[in-house]
Coordinates of C-alpha atoms in Angstrom, one line a residue:
M1 CA -301.3 -187.4 -110.8
I2 CA -301.3 -191.1 -110.7
G3 CA -303.2 -192.6 -113.7
E4 CA -306.1 -195.0 -113.4
M5 CA -304.0 -197.8 -114.9
D6 CA -301.2 -197.2 -112.5
A7 CA -303.6 -197.2 -109.6
D8 CA -305.0 -200.5 -110.7
M9 CA -301.5 -201.9 -110.9
V10 CA -300.8 -200.8 -107.3
V11 CA -304.1 -202.3 -106.1
G12 CA -303.3 -205.5 -108.0
Y13 CA -299.8 -205.7 -106.5
F14 CA -301.2 -205.9 -102.9
G15 CA -303.2 -209.1 -103.8
G16 CA -301.8 -212.1 -101.9
K17 CA -299.3 -210.0 -100.0
S18 CA -298.6 -209.9 -96.3
I19 CA -298.0 -206.4 -94.9
L20 CA -296.6 -205.4 -91.5
I21 CA -297.8 -201.9 -90.5
T22 CA -296.6 -200.0 -87.4
G23 CA -298.6 -197.0 -86.1
S24 CA -301.9 -198.4 -87.2
T25 CA -303.8 -196.8 -84.3
G26 CA -302.8 -193.3 -85.5
F27 CA -304.7 -191.2 -88.0
L28 CA -302.6 -192.0 -91.1
G29 CA -302.3 -195.7 -90.0
K30 CA -306.0 -196.4 -89.8
V31 CA -306.6 -194.6 -93.1
L32 CA -304.0 -196.9 -94.7
V33 CA -305.5 -200.1 -93.1
E34 CA -309.0 -199.2 -94.2
K35 CA -307.9 -198.3 -97.8
I36 CA -306.1 -201.6 -98.3
L37 CA -308.9 -203.7 -97.0
R38 CA -311.5 -201.8 -99.1
V39 CA -309.7 -201.6 -102.5
Q40 CA -307.8 -205.0 -102.2
P41 CA -309.9 -207.5 -100.2
D42 CA -307.5 -210.2 -101.5
V43 CA -304.6 -208.9 -99.5
K44 CA -303.3 -212.0 -97.7
K45 CA -302.7 -210.5 -94.2
L46 CA -302.2 -207.2 -92.4
F47 CA -299.9 -207.6 -89.4
L48 CA -300.6 -204.6 -87.1
L49 CA -298.0 -204.0 -84.4
V50 CA -299.5 -202.1 -81.5
R51 CA -298.3 -201.4 -77.9
A52 CA -300.0 -203.9 -75.7
P53 CA -299.0 -206.4 -72.9
D54 CA -300.3 -209.4 -74.9
V55 CA -302.1 -210.4 -78.1
E56 CA -305.6 -210.2 -76.6
S57 CA -305.0 -206.7 -75.5
A58 CA -303.5 -205.8 -78.9
K59 CA -306.7 -207.2 -80.6
L60 CA -308.9 -205.1 -78.3
R61 CA -306.9 -202.0 -79.1
I62 CA -307.3 -202.6 -82.8
Q63 CA -311.1 -203.2 -82.4
T64 CA -311.4 -200.0 -80.4
E65 CA -309.0 -197.7 -82.0
V66 CA -308.9 -198.9 -85.6
T67 CA -311.7 -201.0 -87.0
G68 CA -314.3 -199.7 -84.6
R69 CA -313.9 -196.1 -85.9
E70 CA -316.2 -194.3 -88.2
I71 CA -313.9 -194.5 -91.2
F72 CA -314.7 -198.2 -91.4
L73 CA -318.4 -197.7 -91.9
V74 CA -318.2 -198.2 -95.7
L75 CA -316.4 -201.5 -95.2
K76 CA -319.0 -202.5 -92.6
E77 CA -321.9 -201.7 -95.0
K78 CA -320.1 -203.6 -97.8
H79 CA -319.5 -206.8 -95.7
G80 CA -322.6 -206.6 -93.6
M81 CA -322.8 -209.5 -91.0
G82 CA -319.6 -210.8 -92.4
F83 CA -317.5 -207.8 -91.5
Y84 CA -316.0 -209.1 -88.2
D85 CA -315.1 -212.5 -89.9
F86 CA -313.4 -210.6 -92.7
I87 CA -311.5 -208.5 -90.2
D88 CA -310.4 -211.6 -88.2
E89 CA -309.3 -213.3 -91.4
K90 CA -307.3 -210.3 -92.7
I91 CA -305.8 -208.6 -89.6
C92 CA -303.3 -210.2 -87.3
P93 CA -302.6 -208.2 -84.1
L94 CA -299.0 -208.2 -82.8
A95 CA -298.2 -207.0 -79.3
G96 CA -295.0 -205.2 -79.5
D97 CA -293.1 -201.9 -79.8
I98 CA -290.6 -200.4 -82.3
M99 CA -288.7 -199.0 -79.4
H100 CA -287.5 -202.6 -78.6
E101 CA -285.2 -204.8 -80.6
N102 CA -287.2 -207.3 -82.7
F103 CA -290.2 -205.2 -81.5
G104 CA -290.2 -207.3 -78.2
L105 CA -291.6 -210.3 -80.1
D106 CA -290.7 -213.8 -79.0
T107 CA -288.4 -216.1 -81.1
A108 CA -291.3 -218.2 -82.5
N109 CA -293.3 -215.1 -83.6
L110 CA -290.2 -213.5 -85.1
R111 CA -289.3 -216.6 -87.1
E112 CA -292.8 -217.0 -88.6
L113 CA -293.1 -213.2 -89.4
S114 CA -289.7 -213.2 -91.2
K115 CA -291.0 -215.8 -93.6
D116 CA -294.3 -214.1 -94.3
I117 CA -293.8 -210.4 -94.7
D118 CA -293.7 -208.9 -98.2
I119 CA -294.0 -205.2 -97.3
M120 CA -293.3 -203.2 -94.2
V121 CA -294.8 -199.8 -93.6
N122 CA -293.4 -197.8 -90.6
I123 CA -295.7 -195.1 -89.5
A124 CA -295.2 -195.3 -85.7
A125 CA -293.6 -192.2 -84.3
T126 CA -294.1 -189.5 -81.7
T127 CA -295.1 -186.3 -83.4
N128 CA -295.1 -183.9 -80.4
F129 CA -292.9 -181.0 -81.5
S130 CA -291.6 -180.5 -78.0
E131 CA -291.5 -184.1 -76.8
R132 CA -289.0 -185.2 -74.1
Y133 CA -285.7 -185.9 -75.9
D134 CA -285.4 -189.4 -74.5
V135 CA -289.0 -190.4 -75.6
A136 CA -288.6 -188.9 -79.1
F137 CA -285.2 -190.5 -79.5
D138 CA -286.5 -193.9 -78.6
A139 CA -289.5 -193.7 -81.0
N140 CA -288.1 -191.8 -83.9
V141 CA -284.4 -192.7 -83.9
L142 CA -284.0 -196.1 -82.2
G143 CA -287.5 -197.1 -83.6
A144 CA -286.3 -196.6 -87.2
K145 CA -283.1 -198.6 -86.4
H146 CA -285.1 -201.5 -85.0
V147 CA -287.5 -201.4 -88.0
C148 CA -284.6 -201.6 -90.3
A149 CA -283.0 -204.4 -88.4
F150 CA -286.2 -206.3 -88.4
A151 CA -286.8 -205.7 -92.1
R152 CA -283.4 -207.1 -93.0
K153 CA -284.5 -210.4 -91.4
C154 CA -287.5 -210.8 -93.6
M155 CA -286.6 -213.3 -96.3
K156 CA -288.9 -212.1 -99.1
L157 CA -289.3 -208.4 -98.3
K158 CA -290.1 -206.3 -101.4
M159 CA -290.0 -202.9 -99.7
L160 CA -289.7 -201.0 -96.5
L161 CA -291.8 -197.8 -96.6
H162 CA -290.8 -195.3 -93.9
V163 CA -293.0 -192.3 -93.2
S164 CA -291.0 -189.2 -92.2
T165 CA -291.9 -185.6 -92.5
A166 CA -291.2 -182.8 -95.0
Y167 CA -290.1 -180.6 -92.1
V168 CA -286.8 -182.5 -91.7
A169 CA -285.6 -179.8 -94.1
G170 CA -285.9 -177.3 -91.3
E171 CA -286.7 -173.7 -91.7
Q172 CA -285.1 -173.1 -95.1
E173 CA -286.3 -170.9 -97.9
G174 CA -286.4 -171.3 -101.6
L175 CA -286.1 -174.6 -103.6
I176 CA -285.2 -177.5 -101.3
P177 CA -284.1 -180.6 -103.2
E178 CA -285.4 -184.0 -102.0
K179 CA -282.2 -185.9 -101.1
P180 CA -281.4 -188.4 -98.3
F181 CA -279.5 -187.4 -95.2
L182 CA -276.0 -188.7 -94.8
I183 CA -275.1 -190.0 -91.4
G184 CA -273.9 -187.1 -89.3
E185 CA -275.2 -184.4 -91.6
T186 CA -276.7 -181.3 -90.1
L187 CA -278.5 -178.1 -91.1
K188 CA -276.0 -175.8 -89.5
E189 CA -272.7 -175.2 -91.2
G190 CA -269.6 -176.2 -89.2
T191 CA -271.4 -178.8 -87.0
H192 CA -271.3 -182.6 -87.1
L193 CA -273.9 -184.9 -85.6
D194 CA -272.9 -188.0 -83.7
I195 CA -276.0 -190.1 -83.0
E196 CA -274.3 -192.4 -80.6
S197 CA -273.1 -189.4 -78.6
E198 CA -276.7 -188.1 -78.5
L199 CA -277.8 -191.4 -77.0
N200 CA -275.0 -191.3 -74.4
L201 CA -276.0 -187.7 -73.6
I202 CA -279.6 -188.7 -72.9
R203 CA -278.5 -191.6 -70.7
E204 CA -276.1 -189.5 -68.8
T205 CA -278.7 -186.7 -68.3
R206 CA -281.2 -189.3 -66.9
R207 CA -278.5 -190.8 -64.6
E208 CA -277.8 -187.3 -63.2
L209 CA -281.6 -186.6 -62.7
K210 CA -282.0 -189.8 -60.8
A211 CA -278.9 -189.2 -58.7
N212 CA -280.3 -185.8 -57.8
C213 CA -283.7 -187.4 -56.9
S214 CA -285.3 -185.0 -59.3
S215 CA -289.1 -184.8 -59.3
E216 CA -291.0 -186.3 -62.3
K217 CA -292.0 -182.7 -63.3
A218 CA -288.4 -181.5 -63.2
E219 CA -287.2 -184.5 -65.2
R220 CA -289.8 -184.0 -67.9
R221 CA -288.9 -180.3 -68.1
T222 CA -285.2 -181.0 -68.3
M223 CA -285.6 -183.6 -71.0
K224 CA -287.8 -181.4 -73.1
E225 CA -285.4 -178.5 -72.8
L226 CA -282.5 -180.8 -73.8
G227 CA -284.2 -181.9 -76.9
L228 CA -284.9 -178.4 -78.1
K229 CA -281.4 -177.3 -77.2
R230 CA -279.8 -180.1 -79.2
A231 CA -282.2 -179.6 -82.1
R232 CA -281.3 -176.0 -82.4
Q233 CA -277.6 -176.6 -82.0
F234 CA -277.6 -178.5 -85.3
G235 CA -280.1 -176.3 -87.2
W236 CA -283.5 -178.0 -86.6
P237 CA -286.4 -176.0 -85.0
N238 CA -287.7 -178.7 -82.7
T239 CA -287.2 -182.1 -81.2
Y240 CA -289.7 -183.9 -83.5
V241 CA -288.1 -183.0 -86.8
F242 CA -284.6 -183.4 -85.4
T243 CA -285.2 -186.9 -84.3
K244 CA -287.1 -187.8 -87.5
A245 CA -284.0 -186.6 -89.4
M246 CA -281.8 -188.8 -87.3
G247 CA -284.1 -191.8 -88.0
E248 CA -283.7 -191.2 -91.7
M249 CA -279.9 -191.1 -91.4
L250 CA -279.9 -194.5 -89.6
L251 CA -282.2 -196.0 -92.2
G252 CA -279.9 -194.8 -95.0
H253 CA -276.8 -196.0 -93.2
L254 CA -278.0 -199.4 -92.1
R255 CA -280.2 -200.5 -95.0
G256 CA -277.6 -202.4 -97.0
E257 CA -279.3 -203.8 -100.1
L258 CA -282.8 -203.4 -98.5
P259 CA -285.3 -201.6 -100.8
V260 CA -286.3 -198.5 -98.7
V261 CA -288.7 -195.7 -99.6
I262 CA -288.9 -192.7 -97.4
L263 CA -292.0 -190.6 -97.6
R264 CA -291.9 -186.9 -96.4
P265 CA -295.5 -185.7 -96.2
S266 CA -296.2 -182.1 -95.1
I267 CA -299.4 -181.4 -93.2
I268 CA -301.7 -184.4 -93.0
T269 CA -305.4 -183.1 -92.9
S270 CA -308.8 -184.7 -93.4
I271 CA -309.8 -187.1 -96.1
L272 CA -310.8 -185.4 -99.3
K273 CA -313.0 -187.9 -101.1
E274 CA -313.3 -191.5 -99.9
P275 CA -314.4 -193.4 -97.9
L276 CA -315.9 -190.5 -95.9
P277 CA -315.3 -187.0 -97.4
G278 CA -314.0 -184.6 -94.7
W279 CA -313.4 -187.3 -92.1
M280 CA -310.9 -186.2 -89.4
E281 CA -309.8 -187.6 -86.1
G282 CA -308.5 -185.4 -83.4
I283 CA -307.7 -181.7 -83.6
R284 CA -304.4 -180.3 -82.3

């Protein structure tokens, strides 16, 4: 267990830091945002990257899907009438998407961010076990690649924290050591994974579907089946954990001297103690 002194050191470290967080509208993301703002109000800035056509739309999404949720009630009570001013001071919305290079941000935005960011936390992902292969690949594989490339442009970055899943280990039994994946590594003996070939397969499949004038329903079914087929061919049980494993591989391969931490949580459930004991959002 982390000691009280260690916890205080972590909280203190966030003081004066600028942190870029992806996936803040998800369950884990909003828990992290609330926690940082509650325990370290002296954080300099939280840059929240959300899918939106423009900054105003991004701000509205954050107000609706993050700071407007029940988990922020404790912060609202703490700051009273000053809550919204506090949020405006600390949170900077970014309209972008990890599926695009440089998150789709313009050059001016990119230049300023690269000077400011101290820590990056990548939580954004698609967690649907049987997602379309192209959609899961864009978010969990290319997304990790784009996050890493962006992080390498940040001049004073201290750490890139990437949230993966314990289930990248597949359906193994016994003691499973925590070790990074090497590029091309698989869970099935005698196979080798080429990530570029997987991308080309996705593109070729989509071209064929369009050439055959396939319906949207047929395209969705085909892409879902392709993801499951490729995952099982290399030893993973589903598209989600397969693409998360590939994302880890790319991070390890492309990081260079970048300080990277990969977290592999198992099942993320409700909050145990604070700020709202038992709080949960969405049941699947």
